[in-house]
Amino acid sequence: MGVNTKKLIQKYNLKLTKSLGQNFLIDDNIVKRIVDVAEITEKDLVIEIGPGVGSMTVELAKRAGKVVAVEIDKRLIPALEDNLGEFSNVDIINKDIMDVNINEFRGESGNVKVVANLPYYITTPIIMKLLEENNDNIDIMVFMVQKEVAQRMVASPGKKDYGALSVAVQYYTKPEKAFDVPPHCFVPQPEVDSTVIKLKVNETPPVKLMDKDYFFTVVKAAFGQRRKTLVNALHNFKALGKSKEEIKEILKKLGIDENARGETLSITQFAELSNLLFRSSQIM
Ligand code: SAM
Protein backbone atom coordinates (compact mmCIF):
# COMPACT_ATOMS: atom_id res chain seq x y z
CA MET A 1 0.00 0.00 0.00
CA GLY A 2 1.57 3.26 -1.18
CA VAL A 3 5.00 1.82 -0.49
CA ASN A 4 6.55 4.00 -3.13
CA THR A 5 5.28 7.24 -1.65
CA LYS A 6 6.60 6.37 1.81
CA LYS A 7 9.93 5.19 0.34
CA LEU A 8 10.37 8.38 -1.66
CA ILE A 9 9.64 10.54 1.38
CA GLN A 10 12.38 8.64 3.24
CA LYS A 11 14.84 8.45 0.37
CA TYR A 12 14.71 12.21 -0.25
CA ASN A 13 14.37 12.97 3.45
CA LEU A 14 11.34 15.16 2.76
CA LYS A 15 9.86 17.24 5.54
CA LEU A 16 6.25 17.67 4.50
CA THR A 17 4.86 21.16 4.94
CA LYS A 18 1.49 21.63 6.59
CA SER A 19 1.14 25.18 5.23
CA LEU A 20 1.26 23.77 1.68
CA GLY A 21 -1.40 21.18 2.49
CA GLN A 22 1.03 18.30 2.00
CA ASN A 23 -0.94 15.19 2.94
CA PHE A 24 0.13 12.48 0.53
CA LEU A 25 -2.02 9.54 -0.50
CA ILE A 26 -0.62 6.16 0.50
CA ASP A 27 -3.61 3.99 -0.42
CA ASP A 28 -3.22 2.69 -3.98
CA ASN A 29 -6.81 1.52 -4.08
CA ILE A 30 -8.05 5.06 -3.38
CA VAL A 31 -5.72 6.40 -6.08
CA LYS A 32 -7.18 3.97 -8.62
CA ARG A 33 -10.73 4.84 -7.63
CA ILE A 34 -10.08 8.58 -8.06
CA VAL A 35 -8.64 8.01 -11.53
CA ASP A 36 -11.62 5.75 -12.37
CA VAL A 37 -14.02 8.56 -11.44
CA ALA A 38 -12.25 10.85 -13.94
CA GLU A 39 -12.83 8.27 -16.74
CA ILE A 40 -9.35 8.87 -18.16
CA THR A 41 -8.55 7.53 -21.64
CA GLU A 42 -5.43 7.76 -23.81
CA LYS A 43 -7.07 10.65 -25.67
CA ASP A 44 -7.04 12.79 -22.54
CA LEU A 45 -4.72 15.51 -21.46
CA VAL A 46 -4.88 15.59 -17.67
CA ILE A 47 -3.77 18.50 -15.56
CA GLU A 48 -2.84 17.38 -12.08
CA ILE A 49 -2.63 20.06 -9.41
CA GLY A 50 -0.12 19.34 -6.65
CA PRO A 51 1.32 15.96 -7.65
CA GLY A 52 3.50 15.79 -4.52
CA VAL A 53 5.86 12.87 -5.10
CA GLY A 54 3.49 11.42 -7.69
CA SER A 55 1.22 9.02 -5.75
CA MET A 56 -1.53 9.69 -8.27
CA THR A 57 0.56 10.91 -11.21
CA VAL A 58 1.83 7.41 -11.95
CA GLU A 59 -1.71 6.04 -12.31
CA LEU A 60 -2.73 9.05 -14.43
CA ALA A 61 0.33 8.60 -16.68
CA LYS A 62 -0.56 4.92 -17.24
CA ARG A 63 -4.03 5.81 -18.50
CA ALA A 64 -3.85 9.30 -20.10
CA GLY A 65 -2.30 10.47 -23.34
CA LYS A 66 -0.54 13.23 -21.52
CA VAL A 67 -0.26 14.53 -17.95
CA VAL A 68 0.75 18.04 -16.96
CA ALA A 69 1.63 18.05 -13.27
CA VAL A 70 1.84 21.46 -11.58
CA GLU A 71 3.68 21.42 -8.24
CA ILE A 72 4.57 24.55 -6.26
CA ASP A 73 7.21 22.98 -4.00
CA LYS A 74 10.55 22.64 -5.77
CA ARG A 75 11.93 20.38 -3.00
CA LEU A 76 9.57 17.64 -4.24
CA ILE A 77 10.58 17.76 -7.90
CA PRO A 78 13.57 15.33 -7.74
CA ALA A 79 11.46 12.69 -5.97
CA LEU A 80 8.62 13.28 -8.42
CA GLU A 81 10.97 12.88 -11.40
CA ASP A 82 12.42 9.74 -9.84
CA ASN A 83 8.93 8.25 -9.41
CA LEU A 84 7.90 9.11 -12.97
CA GLY A 85 11.16 8.07 -14.61
CA GLU A 86 9.64 5.47 -16.91
CA PHE A 87 6.92 7.75 -18.32
CA SER A 88 7.57 10.03 -21.27
CA ASN A 89 4.07 11.50 -21.31
CA VAL A 90 4.38 13.64 -18.16
CA ASP A 91 5.37 17.31 -18.05
CA ILE A 92 6.27 18.63 -14.62
CA ILE A 93 5.77 22.34 -14.08
CA ASN A 94 7.23 23.83 -10.92
CA LYS A 95 4.73 26.66 -10.41
CA ASP A 96 1.89 27.92 -8.27
CA ILE A 97 -1.30 26.71 -9.99
CA MET A 98 -2.75 30.17 -9.42
CA ASP A 99 -0.18 31.51 -11.93
CA VAL A 100 -0.88 28.93 -14.63
CA ASN A 101 -3.07 29.74 -17.63
CA ILE A 102 -5.18 26.58 -17.93
CA ASN A 103 -6.61 27.76 -21.23
CA GLU A 104 -3.28 27.09 -22.96
CA PHE A 105 -3.75 23.33 -22.73
CA ARG A 106 -5.59 21.23 -25.27
CA GLY A 107 -5.76 17.44 -25.43
CA GLU A 108 -6.01 15.25 -28.51
CA SER A 109 -9.79 15.29 -28.23
CA GLY A 110 -9.68 19.05 -27.63
CA ASN A 111 -10.54 19.31 -24.01
CA VAL A 112 -8.76 18.58 -20.76
CA LYS A 113 -9.52 16.96 -17.43
CA VAL A 114 -8.30 18.29 -14.12
CA VAL A 115 -7.55 15.84 -11.32
CA ALA A 116 -6.20 16.74 -7.90
CA ASN A 117 -5.87 15.76 -4.32
CA LEU A 118 -6.14 19.45 -3.48
CA PRO A 119 -4.14 21.32 -0.87
CA TYR A 120 -6.88 22.23 1.60
CA TYR A 121 -5.56 25.70 2.49
CA ILE A 122 -6.39 26.99 -0.99
CA THR A 123 -9.25 24.73 -2.19
CA THR A 124 -11.86 27.39 -2.90
CA PRO A 125 -9.55 29.87 -4.70
CA ILE A 126 -8.27 27.06 -6.96
CA ILE A 127 -11.78 25.83 -7.77
CA MET A 128 -13.03 29.38 -8.42
CA LYS A 129 -10.06 30.05 -10.71
CA LEU A 130 -10.80 26.91 -12.71
CA LEU A 131 -14.50 27.75 -12.97
CA GLU A 132 -14.24 31.46 -13.71
CA GLU A 133 -11.25 32.04 -15.92
CA ASN A 134 -12.88 31.25 -19.25
CA ASN A 135 -11.60 27.71 -19.11
CA ASP A 136 -13.99 26.39 -21.72
CA ASN A 137 -11.44 23.66 -22.47
CA ILE A 138 -12.18 21.76 -19.24
CA ASP A 139 -14.60 18.79 -19.43
CA ILE A 140 -14.35 17.15 -16.05
CA MET A 141 -12.71 18.00 -12.75
CA VAL A 142 -12.19 15.42 -10.04
CA PHE A 143 -11.04 16.68 -6.68
CA MET A 144 -10.27 15.32 -3.27
CA VAL A 145 -11.48 18.01 -0.89
CA GLN A 146 -12.38 18.37 2.76
CA LYS A 147 -15.71 16.60 3.35
CA GLU A 148 -17.46 19.82 4.39
CA VAL A 149 -16.38 21.58 1.20
CA ALA A 150 -17.85 18.77 -0.91
CA GLN A 151 -21.09 19.14 1.05
CA ARG A 152 -21.13 22.88 0.30
CA MET A 153 -20.60 22.25 -3.40
CA VAL A 154 -23.61 19.92 -3.74
CA ALA A 155 -25.92 21.66 -1.21
CA SER A 156 -29.41 22.67 -2.30
CA PRO A 157 -31.35 25.86 -1.37
CA GLY A 158 -32.48 26.10 2.25
CA LYS A 159 -29.76 23.75 3.54
CA LYS A 160 -27.20 25.11 5.98
CA ASP A 161 -24.30 24.30 3.64
CA TYR A 162 -25.85 26.20 0.73
CA GLY A 163 -23.87 29.32 -0.10
CA ALA A 164 -21.98 31.27 -2.74
CA LEU A 165 -19.74 28.26 -3.47
CA SER A 166 -22.78 26.03 -4.10
CA VAL A 167 -24.24 28.56 -6.54
CA ALA A 168 -20.94 29.03 -8.41
CA VAL A 169 -20.18 25.30 -8.65
CA GLN A 170 -23.74 24.46 -9.72
CA TYR A 171 -23.84 27.30 -12.25
CA TYR A 172 -20.73 26.03 -14.03
CA THR A 173 -20.94 22.28 -13.41
CA LYS A 174 -22.94 19.28 -12.30
CA PRO A 175 -21.30 18.24 -9.03
CA GLU A 176 -21.50 14.66 -7.82
CA LYS A 177 -19.99 13.23 -4.65
CA ALA A 178 -18.06 10.06 -5.50
CA PHE A 179 -16.82 8.62 -2.18
CA ASP A 180 -15.38 9.52 1.22
CA VAL A 181 -11.75 8.99 2.20
CA PRO A 182 -10.70 8.58 5.85
CA PRO A 183 -7.55 10.28 7.29
CA HIS A 184 -5.56 7.02 7.52
CA CYS A 185 -5.20 6.92 3.72
CA PHE A 186 -2.70 9.81 3.89
CA VAL A 187 0.70 10.64 5.38
CA PRO A 188 0.66 12.65 7.49
CA GLN A 189 -2.97 12.07 8.40
CA PRO A 190 -5.13 15.20 8.00
CA GLU A 191 -7.35 16.23 10.91
CA VAL A 192 -10.44 16.14 8.70
CA ASP A 193 -12.37 13.64 6.60
CA SER A 194 -12.13 13.95 2.85
CA THR A 195 -14.45 13.40 -0.09
CA VAL A 196 -13.78 12.84 -3.77
CA ILE A 197 -16.08 14.96 -5.90
CA LYS A 198 -16.64 15.00 -9.64
CA LEU A 199 -17.58 18.24 -11.38
CA LYS A 200 -18.86 17.75 -14.90
CA VAL A 201 -18.62 21.10 -16.64
CA ASN A 202 -21.92 22.32 -18.18
CA GLU A 203 -21.85 22.91 -21.92
CA THR A 204 -24.55 25.51 -21.50
CA PRO A 205 -25.29 27.22 -18.20
CA PRO A 206 -28.51 26.18 -16.41
CA VAL A 207 -29.83 29.79 -16.40
CA LYS A 208 -29.70 32.79 -18.73
CA LEU A 209 -27.93 35.81 -17.28
CA MET A 210 -27.92 39.38 -18.57
CA ASP A 211 -24.61 39.97 -16.82
CA LYS A 212 -22.63 37.20 -15.16
CA ASP A 213 -20.51 39.47 -12.95
CA TYR A 214 -23.64 41.20 -11.72
CA PHE A 215 -25.26 37.83 -10.93
CA PHE A 216 -22.28 36.79 -8.80
CA THR A 217 -22.27 40.19 -7.07
CA VAL A 218 -25.91 39.66 -6.09
CA VAL A 219 -25.12 36.14 -4.85
CA LYS A 220 -22.15 37.45 -2.85
CA ALA A 221 -24.31 40.22 -1.35
CA ALA A 222 -27.08 37.76 -0.43
CA PHE A 223 -24.74 35.35 1.35
CA GLY A 224 -22.46 38.05 2.79
CA GLN A 225 -25.07 38.68 5.46
CA ARG A 226 -26.89 35.40 5.52
CA ARG A 227 -28.71 36.08 8.80
CA LYS A 228 -30.35 39.16 7.31
CA THR A 229 -33.34 39.14 4.98
CA LEU A 230 -32.52 39.36 1.31
CA VAL A 231 -33.93 42.91 1.20
CA ASN A 232 -31.56 44.09 3.94
CA ALA A 233 -28.54 42.15 2.68
CA LEU A 234 -28.90 43.52 -0.85
CA HIS A 235 -29.67 47.05 0.37
CA ASN A 236 -26.64 47.02 2.71
CA PHE A 237 -24.36 45.97 -0.15
CA LYS A 238 -23.68 49.50 -1.30
CA ALA A 239 -22.08 48.56 -4.63
CA LEU A 240 -25.53 47.51 -5.86
CA GLY A 241 -26.99 50.93 -4.99
CA LYS A 242 -30.56 49.70 -4.50
CA SER A 243 -33.21 51.11 -2.19
CA LYS A 244 -35.26 48.73 -0.06
CA GLU A 245 -38.41 49.73 -1.96
CA GLU A 246 -36.87 48.85 -5.31
CA ILE A 247 -35.72 45.48 -4.01
CA LYS A 248 -39.11 44.73 -2.45
CA GLU A 249 -40.87 45.56 -5.69
CA ILE A 250 -38.65 43.24 -7.71
CA LEU A 251 -39.09 40.42 -5.17
CA LYS A 252 -42.85 40.89 -5.40
CA LYS A 253 -42.71 40.62 -9.20
CA LEU A 254 -40.85 37.34 -8.80
CA GLY A 255 -43.26 35.99 -6.18
CA ILE A 256 -40.51 35.86 -3.54
CA ASP A 257 -41.53 36.69 0.05
CA GLU A 258 -40.01 40.04 1.09
CA ASN A 259 -38.86 38.45 4.36
CA ALA A 260 -37.02 35.63 2.58
CA ARG A 261 -33.33 35.06 3.18
CA GLY A 262 -30.87 34.61 0.33
CA GLU A 263 -30.13 31.05 1.38
CA THR A 264 -33.62 29.93 0.32
CA LEU A 265 -33.26 31.08 -3.30
CA SER A 266 -32.58 28.60 -6.09
CA ILE A 267 -30.09 29.42 -8.84
CA THR A 268 -33.04 30.15 -11.16
CA GLN A 269 -34.44 32.63 -8.64
CA PHE A 270 -31.02 34.27 -8.20
CA ALA A 271 -30.80 34.57 -11.99
CA GLU A 272 -34.25 36.17 -12.29
CA LEU A 273 -33.53 38.50 -9.40
CA SER A 274 -30.15 39.61 -10.72
CA ASN A 275 -31.53 40.10 -14.23
CA LEU A 276 -34.30 42.40 -12.96
CA LEU A 277 -31.93 44.31 -10.65
CA PHE A 278 -29.45 44.63 -13.52
CA ARG A 279 -32.13 45.87 -15.91
CA SER A 280 -33.32 48.49 -13.43
CA SER A 281 -29.69 49.71 -13.08
CA GLN A 282 -29.44 50.07 -16.85
CA ILE A 283 -32.64 52.11 -17.08
CA MET A 284 -31.58 54.59 -14.41
N1 SAM B 1 -1.08 14.50 -5.24
C1 SAM B 1 -0.29 14.13 -4.08
C2 SAM B 1 -0.93 12.94 -3.39
O1 SAM B 1 -2.11 12.72 -3.63
O2 SAM B 1 -0.26 12.29 -2.63
C3 SAM B 1 -0.14 15.31 -3.10
C4 SAM B 1 -1.41 15.94 -2.62
S1 SAM B 1 -1.18 17.13 -1.34
C5 SAM B 1 -2.80 17.09 -0.58
C6 SAM B 1 -1.24 18.71 -2.15
C7 SAM B 1 -0.05 19.05 -3.04
O3 SAM B 1 -0.26 20.33 -3.62
C8 SAM B 1 1.29 19.15 -2.33
O4 SAM B 1 2.25 18.43 -3.05
C9 SAM B 1 1.62 20.65 -2.32
O5 SAM B 1 3.00 20.94 -2.33
C10 SAM B 1 0.94 21.09 -3.60
N2 SAM B 1 0.54 22.52 -3.64
C11 SAM B 1 0.18 23.29 -2.59
N3 SAM B 1 -0.16 24.52 -3.03
C12 SAM B 1 -0.01 24.51 -4.38
C13 SAM B 1 -0.21 25.50 -5.39
N4 SAM B 1 -0.62 26.72 -5.08
N5 SAM B 1 0.07 25.18 -6.67
C14 SAM B 1 0.49 23.92 -6.99
N6 SAM B 1 0.69 22.95 -6.07
C15 SAM B 1 0.44 23.23 -4.78
CSV table of C-alpha atoms and ligand atoms in Angstrom, one decimal:
chain,number,residue,atom,x,y,z
A,1,MET,CA,0.0,0.0,0.0
A,2,GLY,CA,1.6,3.3,-1.2
A,3,VAL,CA,5.0,1.8,-0.5
A,4,ASN,CA,6.5,4.0,-3.1
A,5,THR,CA,5.3,7.2,-1.7
A,6,LYS,CA,6.6,6.4,1.8
A,7,LYS,CA,9.9,5.2,0.3
A,8,LEU,CA,10.4,8.4,-1.7
A,9,ILE,CA,9.6,10.5,1.4
A,10,GLN,CA,12.4,8.6,3.2
A,11,LYS,CA,14.8,8.5,0.4
A,12,TYR,CA,14.7,12.2,-0.2
A,13,ASN,CA,14.4,13.0,3.4
A,14,LEU,CA,11.3,15.2,2.8
A,15,LYS,CA,9.9,17.2,5.5
A,16,LEU,CA,6.3,17.7,4.5
A,17,THR,CA,4.9,21.2,4.9
A,18,LYS,CA,1.5,21.6,6.6
A,19,SER,CA,1.1,25.2,5.2
A,20,LEU,CA,1.3,23.8,1.7
A,21,GLY,CA,-1.4,21.2,2.5
A,22,GLN,CA,1.0,18.3,2.0
A,23,ASN,CA,-0.9,15.2,2.9
A,24,PHE,CA,0.1,12.5,0.5
A,25,LEU,CA,-2.0,9.5,-0.5
A,26,ILE,CA,-0.6,6.2,0.5
A,27,ASP,CA,-3.6,4.0,-0.4
A,28,ASP,CA,-3.2,2.7,-4.0
A,29,ASN,CA,-6.8,1.5,-4.1
A,30,ILE,CA,-8.1,5.1,-3.4
A,31,VAL,CA,-5.7,6.4,-6.1
A,32,LYS,CA,-7.2,4.0,-8.6
A,33,ARG,CA,-10.7,4.8,-7.6
A,34,ILE,CA,-10.1,8.6,-8.1
A,35,VAL,CA,-8.6,8.0,-11.5
A,36,ASP,CA,-11.6,5.7,-12.4
A,37,VAL,CA,-14.0,8.6,-11.4
A,38,ALA,CA,-12.3,10.8,-13.9
A,39,GLU,CA,-12.8,8.3,-16.7
A,40,ILE,CA,-9.4,8.9,-18.2
A,41,THR,CA,-8.6,7.5,-21.6
A,42,GLU,CA,-5.4,7.8,-23.8
A,43,LYS,CA,-7.1,10.6,-25.7
A,44,ASP,CA,-7.0,12.8,-22.5
A,45,LEU,CA,-4.7,15.5,-21.5
A,46,VAL,CA,-4.9,15.6,-17.7
A,47,ILE,CA,-3.8,18.5,-15.6
A,48,GLU,CA,-2.8,17.4,-12.1
A,49,ILE,CA,-2.6,20.1,-9.4
A,50,GLY,CA,-0.1,19.3,-6.7
A,51,PRO,CA,1.3,16.0,-7.7
A,52,GLY,CA,3.5,15.8,-4.5
A,53,VAL,CA,5.9,12.9,-5.1
A,54,GLY,CA,3.5,11.4,-7.7
A,55,SER,CA,1.2,9.0,-5.7
A,56,MET,CA,-1.5,9.7,-8.3
A,57,THR,CA,0.6,10.9,-11.2
A,58,VAL,CA,1.8,7.4,-12.0
A,59,GLU,CA,-1.7,6.0,-12.3
A,60,LEU,CA,-2.7,9.1,-14.4
A,61,ALA,CA,0.3,8.6,-16.7
A,62,LYS,CA,-0.6,4.9,-17.2
A,63,ARG,CA,-4.0,5.8,-18.5
A,64,ALA,CA,-3.9,9.3,-20.1
A,65,GLY,CA,-2.3,10.5,-23.3
A,66,LYS,CA,-0.5,13.2,-21.5
A,67,VAL,CA,-0.3,14.5,-18.0
A,68,VAL,CA,0.7,18.0,-17.0
A,69,ALA,CA,1.6,18.1,-13.3
A,70,VAL,CA,1.8,21.5,-11.6
A,71,GLU,CA,3.7,21.4,-8.2
A,72,ILE,CA,4.6,24.5,-6.3
A,73,ASP,CA,7.2,23.0,-4.0
A,74,LYS,CA,10.6,22.6,-5.8
A,75,ARG,CA,11.9,20.4,-3.0
A,76,LEU,CA,9.6,17.6,-4.2
A,77,ILE,CA,10.6,17.8,-7.9
A,78,PRO,CA,13.6,15.3,-7.7
A,79,ALA,CA,11.5,12.7,-6.0
A,80,LEU,CA,8.6,13.3,-8.4
A,81,GLU,CA,11.0,12.9,-11.4
A,82,ASP,CA,12.4,9.7,-9.8
A,83,ASN,CA,8.9,8.2,-9.4
A,84,LEU,CA,7.9,9.1,-13.0
A,85,GLY,CA,11.2,8.1,-14.6
A,86,GLU,CA,9.6,5.5,-16.9
A,87,PHE,CA,6.9,7.8,-18.3
A,88,SER,CA,7.6,10.0,-21.3
A,89,ASN,CA,4.1,11.5,-21.3
A,90,VAL,CA,4.4,13.6,-18.2
A,91,ASP,CA,5.4,17.3,-18.0
A,92,ILE,CA,6.3,18.6,-14.6
A,93,ILE,CA,5.8,22.3,-14.1
A,94,ASN,CA,7.2,23.8,-10.9
A,95,LYS,CA,4.7,26.7,-10.4
A,96,ASP,CA,1.9,27.9,-8.3
A,97,ILE,CA,-1.3,26.7,-10.0
A,98,MET,CA,-2.7,30.2,-9.4
A,99,ASP,CA,-0.2,31.5,-11.9
A,100,VAL,CA,-0.9,28.9,-14.6
A,101,ASN,CA,-3.1,29.7,-17.6
A,102,ILE,CA,-5.2,26.6,-17.9
A,103,ASN,CA,-6.6,27.8,-21.2
A,104,GLU,CA,-3.3,27.1,-23.0
A,105,PHE,CA,-3.8,23.3,-22.7
A,106,ARG,CA,-5.6,21.2,-25.3
A,107,GLY,CA,-5.8,17.4,-25.4
A,108,GLU,CA,-6.0,15.3,-28.5
A,109,SER,CA,-9.8,15.3,-28.2
A,110,GLY,CA,-9.7,19.1,-27.6
A,111,ASN,CA,-10.5,19.3,-24.0
A,112,VAL,CA,-8.8,18.6,-20.8
A,113,LYS,CA,-9.5,17.0,-17.4
A,114,VAL,CA,-8.3,18.3,-14.1
A,115,VAL,CA,-7.6,15.8,-11.3
A,116,ALA,CA,-6.2,16.7,-7.9
A,117,ASN,CA,-5.9,15.8,-4.3
A,118,LEU,CA,-6.1,19.4,-3.5
A,119,PRO,CA,-4.1,21.3,-0.9
A,120,TYR,CA,-6.9,22.2,1.6
A,121,TYR,CA,-5.6,25.7,2.5
A,122,ILE,CA,-6.4,27.0,-1.0
A,123,THR,CA,-9.2,24.7,-2.2
A,124,THR,CA,-11.9,27.4,-2.9
A,125,PRO,CA,-9.5,29.9,-4.7
A,126,ILE,CA,-8.3,27.1,-7.0
A,127,ILE,CA,-11.8,25.8,-7.8
A,128,MET,CA,-13.0,29.4,-8.4
A,129,LYS,CA,-10.1,30.0,-10.7
A,130,LEU,CA,-10.8,26.9,-12.7
A,131,LEU,CA,-14.5,27.8,-13.0
A,132,GLU,CA,-14.2,31.5,-13.7
A,133,GLU,CA,-11.2,32.0,-15.9
A,134,ASN,CA,-12.9,31.3,-19.3
A,135,ASN,CA,-11.6,27.7,-19.1
A,136,ASP,CA,-14.0,26.4,-21.7
A,137,ASN,CA,-11.4,23.7,-22.5
A,138,ILE,CA,-12.2,21.8,-19.2
A,139,ASP,CA,-14.6,18.8,-19.4
A,140,ILE,CA,-14.3,17.2,-16.0
A,141,MET,CA,-12.7,18.0,-12.8
A,142,VAL,CA,-12.2,15.4,-10.0
A,143,PHE,CA,-11.0,16.7,-6.7
A,144,MET,CA,-10.3,15.3,-3.3
A,145,VAL,CA,-11.5,18.0,-0.9
A,146,GLN,CA,-12.4,18.4,2.8
A,147,LYS,CA,-15.7,16.6,3.3
A,148,GLU,CA,-17.5,19.8,4.4
A,149,VAL,CA,-16.4,21.6,1.2
A,150,ALA,CA,-17.9,18.8,-0.9
A,151,GLN,CA,-21.1,19.1,1.0
A,152,ARG,CA,-21.1,22.9,0.3
A,153,MET,CA,-20.6,22.2,-3.4
A,154,VAL,CA,-23.6,19.9,-3.7
A,155,ALA,CA,-25.9,21.7,-1.2
A,156,SER,CA,-29.4,22.7,-2.3
A,157,PRO,CA,-31.3,25.9,-1.4
A,158,GLY,CA,-32.5,26.1,2.2
A,159,LYS,CA,-29.8,23.7,3.5
A,160,LYS,CA,-27.2,25.1,6.0
A,161,ASP,CA,-24.3,24.3,3.6
A,162,TYR,CA,-25.9,26.2,0.7
A,163,GLY,CA,-23.9,29.3,-0.1
A,164,ALA,CA,-22.0,31.3,-2.7
A,165,LEU,CA,-19.7,28.3,-3.5
A,166,SER,CA,-22.8,26.0,-4.1
A,167,VAL,CA,-24.2,28.6,-6.5
A,168,ALA,CA,-20.9,29.0,-8.4
A,169,VAL,CA,-20.2,25.3,-8.7
A,170,GLN,CA,-23.7,24.5,-9.7
A,171,TYR,CA,-23.8,27.3,-12.3
A,172,TYR,CA,-20.7,26.0,-14.0
A,173,THR,CA,-20.9,22.3,-13.4
A,174,LYS,CA,-22.9,19.3,-12.3
A,175,PRO,CA,-21.3,18.2,-9.0
A,176,GLU,CA,-21.5,14.7,-7.8
A,177,LYS,CA,-20.0,13.2,-4.7
A,178,ALA,CA,-18.1,10.1,-5.5
A,179,PHE,CA,-16.8,8.6,-2.2
A,180,ASP,CA,-15.4,9.5,1.2
A,181,VAL,CA,-11.7,9.0,2.2
A,182,PRO,CA,-10.7,8.6,5.9
A,183,PRO,CA,-7.6,10.3,7.3
A,184,HIS,CA,-5.6,7.0,7.5
A,185,CYS,CA,-5.2,6.9,3.7
A,186,PHE,CA,-2.7,9.8,3.9
A,187,VAL,CA,0.7,10.6,5.4
A,188,PRO,CA,0.7,12.7,7.5
A,189,GLN,CA,-3.0,12.1,8.4
A,190,PRO,CA,-5.1,15.2,8.0
A,191,GLU,CA,-7.3,16.2,10.9
A,192,VAL,CA,-10.4,16.1,8.7
A,193,ASP,CA,-12.4,13.6,6.6
A,194,SER,CA,-12.1,14.0,2.8
A,195,THR,CA,-14.5,13.4,-0.1
A,196,VAL,CA,-13.8,12.8,-3.8
A,197,ILE,CA,-16.1,15.0,-5.9
A,198,LYS,CA,-16.6,15.0,-9.6
A,199,LEU,CA,-17.6,18.2,-11.4
A,200,LYS,CA,-18.9,17.7,-14.9
A,201,VAL,CA,-18.6,21.1,-16.6
A,202,ASN,CA,-21.9,22.3,-18.2
A,203,GLU,CA,-21.8,22.9,-21.9
A,204,THR,CA,-24.5,25.5,-21.5
A,205,PRO,CA,-25.3,27.2,-18.2
A,206,PRO,CA,-28.5,26.2,-16.4
A,207,VAL,CA,-29.8,29.8,-16.4
A,208,LYS,CA,-29.7,32.8,-18.7
A,209,LEU,CA,-27.9,35.8,-17.3
A,210,MET,CA,-27.9,39.4,-18.6
A,211,ASP,CA,-24.6,40.0,-16.8
A,212,LYS,CA,-22.6,37.2,-15.2
A,213,ASP,CA,-20.5,39.5,-12.9
A,214,TYR,CA,-23.6,41.2,-11.7
A,215,PHE,CA,-25.3,37.8,-10.9
A,216,PHE,CA,-22.3,36.8,-8.8
A,217,THR,CA,-22.3,40.2,-7.1
A,218,VAL,CA,-25.9,39.7,-6.1
A,219,VAL,CA,-25.1,36.1,-4.8
A,220,LYS,CA,-22.2,37.5,-2.9
A,221,ALA,CA,-24.3,40.2,-1.3
A,222,ALA,CA,-27.1,37.8,-0.4
A,223,PHE,CA,-24.7,35.4,1.4
A,224,GLY,CA,-22.5,38.0,2.8
A,225,GLN,CA,-25.1,38.7,5.5
A,226,ARG,CA,-26.9,35.4,5.5
A,227,ARG,CA,-28.7,36.1,8.8
A,228,LYS,CA,-30.4,39.2,7.3
A,229,THR,CA,-33.3,39.1,5.0
A,230,LEU,CA,-32.5,39.4,1.3
A,231,VAL,CA,-33.9,42.9,1.2
A,232,ASN,CA,-31.6,44.1,3.9
A,233,ALA,CA,-28.5,42.1,2.7
A,234,LEU,CA,-28.9,43.5,-0.9
A,235,HIS,CA,-29.7,47.0,0.4
A,236,ASN,CA,-26.6,47.0,2.7
A,237,PHE,CA,-24.4,46.0,-0.2
A,238,LYS,CA,-23.7,49.5,-1.3
A,239,ALA,CA,-22.1,48.6,-4.6
A,240,LEU,CA,-25.5,47.5,-5.9
A,241,GLY,CA,-27.0,50.9,-5.0
A,242,LYS,CA,-30.6,49.7,-4.5
A,243,SER,CA,-33.2,51.1,-2.2
A,244,LYS,CA,-35.3,48.7,-0.1
A,245,GLU,CA,-38.4,49.7,-2.0
A,246,GLU,CA,-36.9,48.9,-5.3
A,247,ILE,CA,-35.7,45.5,-4.0
A,248,LYS,CA,-39.1,44.7,-2.5
A,249,GLU,CA,-40.9,45.6,-5.7
A,250,ILE,CA,-38.6,43.2,-7.7
A,251,LEU,CA,-39.1,40.4,-5.2
A,252,LYS,CA,-42.8,40.9,-5.4
A,253,LYS,CA,-42.7,40.6,-9.2
A,254,LEU,CA,-40.8,37.3,-8.8
A,255,GLY,CA,-43.3,36.0,-6.2
A,256,ILE,CA,-40.5,35.9,-3.5
A,257,ASP,CA,-41.5,36.7,0.1
A,258,GLU,CA,-40.0,40.0,1.1
A,259,ASN,CA,-38.9,38.4,4.4
A,260,ALA,CA,-37.0,35.6,2.6
A,261,ARG,CA,-33.3,35.1,3.2
A,262,GLY,CA,-30.9,34.6,0.3
A,263,GLU,CA,-30.1,31.0,1.4
A,264,THR,CA,-33.6,29.9,0.3
A,265,LEU,CA,-33.3,31.1,-3.3
A,266,SER,CA,-32.6,28.6,-6.1
A,267,ILE,CA,-30.1,29.4,-8.8
A,268,THR,CA,-33.0,30.2,-11.2
A,269,GLN,CA,-34.4,32.6,-8.6
A,270,PHE,CA,-31.0,34.3,-8.2
A,271,ALA,CA,-30.8,34.6,-12.0
A,272,GLU,CA,-34.3,36.2,-12.3
A,273,LEU,CA,-33.5,38.5,-9.4
A,274,SER,CA,-30.1,39.6,-10.7
A,275,ASN,CA,-31.5,40.1,-14.2
A,276,LEU,CA,-34.3,42.4,-13.0
A,277,LEU,CA,-31.9,44.3,-10.7
A,278,PHE,CA,-29.5,44.6,-13.5
A,279,ARG,CA,-32.1,45.9,-15.9
A,280,SER,CA,-33.3,48.5,-13.4
A,281,SER,CA,-29.7,49.7,-13.1
A,282,GLN,CA,-29.4,50.1,-16.9
A,283,ILE,CA,-32.6,52.1,-17.1
A,284,MET,CA,-31.6,54.6,-14.4
B,1,SAM,N1,-1.1,14.5,-5.2
B,1,SAM,C1,-0.3,14.1,-4.1
B,1,SAM,C2,-0.9,12.9,-3.4
B,1,SAM,O1,-2.1,12.7,-3.6
B,1,SAM,O2,-0.3,12.3,-2.6
B,1,SAM,C3,-0.1,15.3,-3.1
B,1,SAM,C4,-1.4,15.9,-2.6
B,1,SAM,S1,-1.2,17.1,-1.3
B,1,SAM,C5,-2.8,17.1,-0.6
B,1,SAM,C6,-1.2,18.7,-2.1
B,1,SAM,C7,-0.1,19.0,-3.0
B,1,SAM,O3,-0.3,20.3,-3.6
B,1,SAM,C8,1.3,19.1,-2.3
B,1,SAM,O4,2.3,18.4,-3.1
B,1,SAM,C9,1.6,20.6,-2.3
B,1,SAM,O5,3.0,20.9,-2.3
B,1,SAM,C10,0.9,21.1,-3.6
B,1,SAM,N2,0.5,22.5,-3.6
B,1,SAM,C11,0.2,23.3,-2.6
B,1,SAM,N3,-0.2,24.5,-3.0
B,1,SAM,C12,0.0,24.5,-4.4
B,1,SAM,C13,-0.2,25.5,-5.4
B,1,SAM,N4,-0.6,26.7,-5.1
B,1,SAM,N5,0.1,25.2,-6.7
B,1,SAM,C14,0.5,23.9,-7.0
B,1,SAM,N6,0.7,22.9,-6.1
B,1,SAM,C15,0.4,23.2,-4.8
